[in-house]
Amino acid sequence: MAMRLIRKTYSYTALWMIPVVVLGSLFVFLMIRYIAYEEIDEFLAYEMDRLVSYHQEHQDLPDFHNAVEIIPDLSFEQPFYKDTLILETGDNELIPYRELWFTIQHEDRDFTIVLRHLMLGKDDVFQGSMIILAGLVILIAVMSMLALNQVKQRIWKPFYQTLSTIRQHKIEDPPPHFPETDIDEFMQLNKALQGFMKKMSDDFRNNKAFNENASHELQTHLSVIRANTEKLINEAEPGAPGLEELGRIGESAGKLSRIQKSLMLLSRIHNREFSNLVPLDLKKVLDSVLPVFEDPISLRNIQTTISASHCPLVMDEGLAEILVGNLVKNAVKYNVPDGYIRIALDALHFEIANLGKPFEGDPAMFTQRFAKGPDGNTGIGLAIVGQICELYGFRLSYQVENKTEHKITVFFSS
C-alpha cells in the first residue's frame, strides 16, 4: 500500500532508532558503571591517603568507625580494589560493595586496612540507564517529528506546488509554468517535466488535428462512394449484372464509415476529451435507450427481462448513453432468434446477459480493440465500453456461462 513521504520517513527513522536504542542502552549502562567506579575509587583513595597521613602524624591506628576492618599480621605490596557482596541481615539480601585493601606498618607489625563503599547494583544501573535513554528517545522523537514537519513544509513546498500544477493540467492546454525554486533537484525536475509536457501537448494537438483531418477526408469520400453506389443501384434494371456487387460496396462503405466514427470516439475517450461531468441517473439513460431497439428485438422474438433501480453517477451524459447503447446493441446483435436478454441495474453494477452462439474461447478477447469474433465481427463496440470504464474507474467483466449465455457486468466501484 502506498505511503506518504513523511510517514515513510517516520518509519525509516523509527527503524534506525532500534539499533541506536540498543547500542545507546549498552553505552549508557557501561558509562554509568564506569563513572560510579571512578567516583567510588577516587573516594576510597582519598580516604586511604587521609588514614595514612593520620598514622604518620599520630603514630596510631585510626578508630574503627573510620576504618571498616583492620586485619593484623597481613600485608600486601600494593593497594588494590576489590568487589564483594555482603549479606544485609535486615533484608536478607546481598549488597554490592567496593573495597580498597592497603597495608600500614605499626609498631613493627603489618596491619591491612579494608575500606568499603556501597555500590549501585546492576539492576539500579540498568534501571537508571533505561530512564535516561527513554527520556532521550522521547526527546529525539519529538524533535525529529518537529524537524521533519518543518522540512516537509519548507523544503518540499516546491515539489507539492509542482504536483498540484500537474494535477490541474489538461492535455489540451498549453504546457504549464512551474513555480520558481532555489533547490537544484526541484529545478531539474521542473525543467524535465516542462519539456516532457510540451512535447506531449504538441503530440496531442498534432494527433488530434491529423485524426480530425483524416476523419473529414474519409467521411467525405465514403459519402461520395455511398451516394454514387445508391445512384447506380437505383438506376440499374432489376437483375442487371453487377447489382449485387454494388450492394456489397455500399454496405462495406457504410460499415467502414461506422468503424471510422467508432475509432474517432475511442481516440477522444482515450485523450479524455469528455470532461463535462454531470450528475445523472443511469436508469433514465437506460429507459431512453431501450425504445431504439424495440423493432429488432420484436423481429427476432427476443424476450427481455428488466430489473432496474436508480443508479446515480457523475459522468459525461453522452458517454453514459454510448455505454448503455453499446451494451444493449451488443446483446441484440449477437442474440439468436427466440433468445432472451436479461438486464439488471442498481447503484453498484449494470449487468446485461443474452443468449448467443456457443463459444468456448476467452471472453476477454471481445473487449479488446480490433478483436474479431468467430463470425468476423470486430469488438470495437465493447472496446469503447472498456475505454469508458477505464476513464471513470469502473470494472468491466465478460463471462460466458453454459457456452451460450454471454454476460457483461460493469461494476461502478472497482
PDB file of C-alpha atoms in Angstrom, residues 215 255-267:
ATOM      1  CA  SER A 215     -11.846  11.665 -40.438  1.00  0.00           C
ATOM      2  CA  LYS A 255     -19.650  -0.290 -42.305  1.00  0.00           C
ATOM      3  CA  LEU A 256     -16.313   1.439 -42.855  1.00  0.00           C
ATOM      4  CA  SER A 257     -17.927   4.795 -42.037  1.00  0.00           C
ATOM      5  CA  ARG A 258     -19.292   3.431 -38.762  1.00  0.00           C
ATOM      6  CA  ILE A 259     -15.935   1.886 -37.838  1.00  0.00           C
ATOM      7  CA  GLN A 260     -14.147   5.149 -38.565  1.00  0.00           C
ATOM      8  CA  LYS A 261     -16.551   7.066 -36.325  1.00  0.00           C
ATOM      9  CA  SER A 262     -16.072   4.480 -33.571  1.00  0.00           C
ATOM     10  CA  LEU A 263     -12.303   4.779 -33.845  1.00  0.00           C
ATOM     11  CA  MET A 264     -12.549   8.551 -33.570  1.00  0.00           C
ATOM     12  CA  LEU A 265     -14.717   8.124 -30.498  1.00  0.00           C
ATOM     13  CA  LEU A 266     -12.167   5.735 -28.977  1.00  0.00           C
ATOM     14  CA  SER A 267      -9.409   8.250 -29.612  1.00  0.00           C
TER      15      SER A 267
END
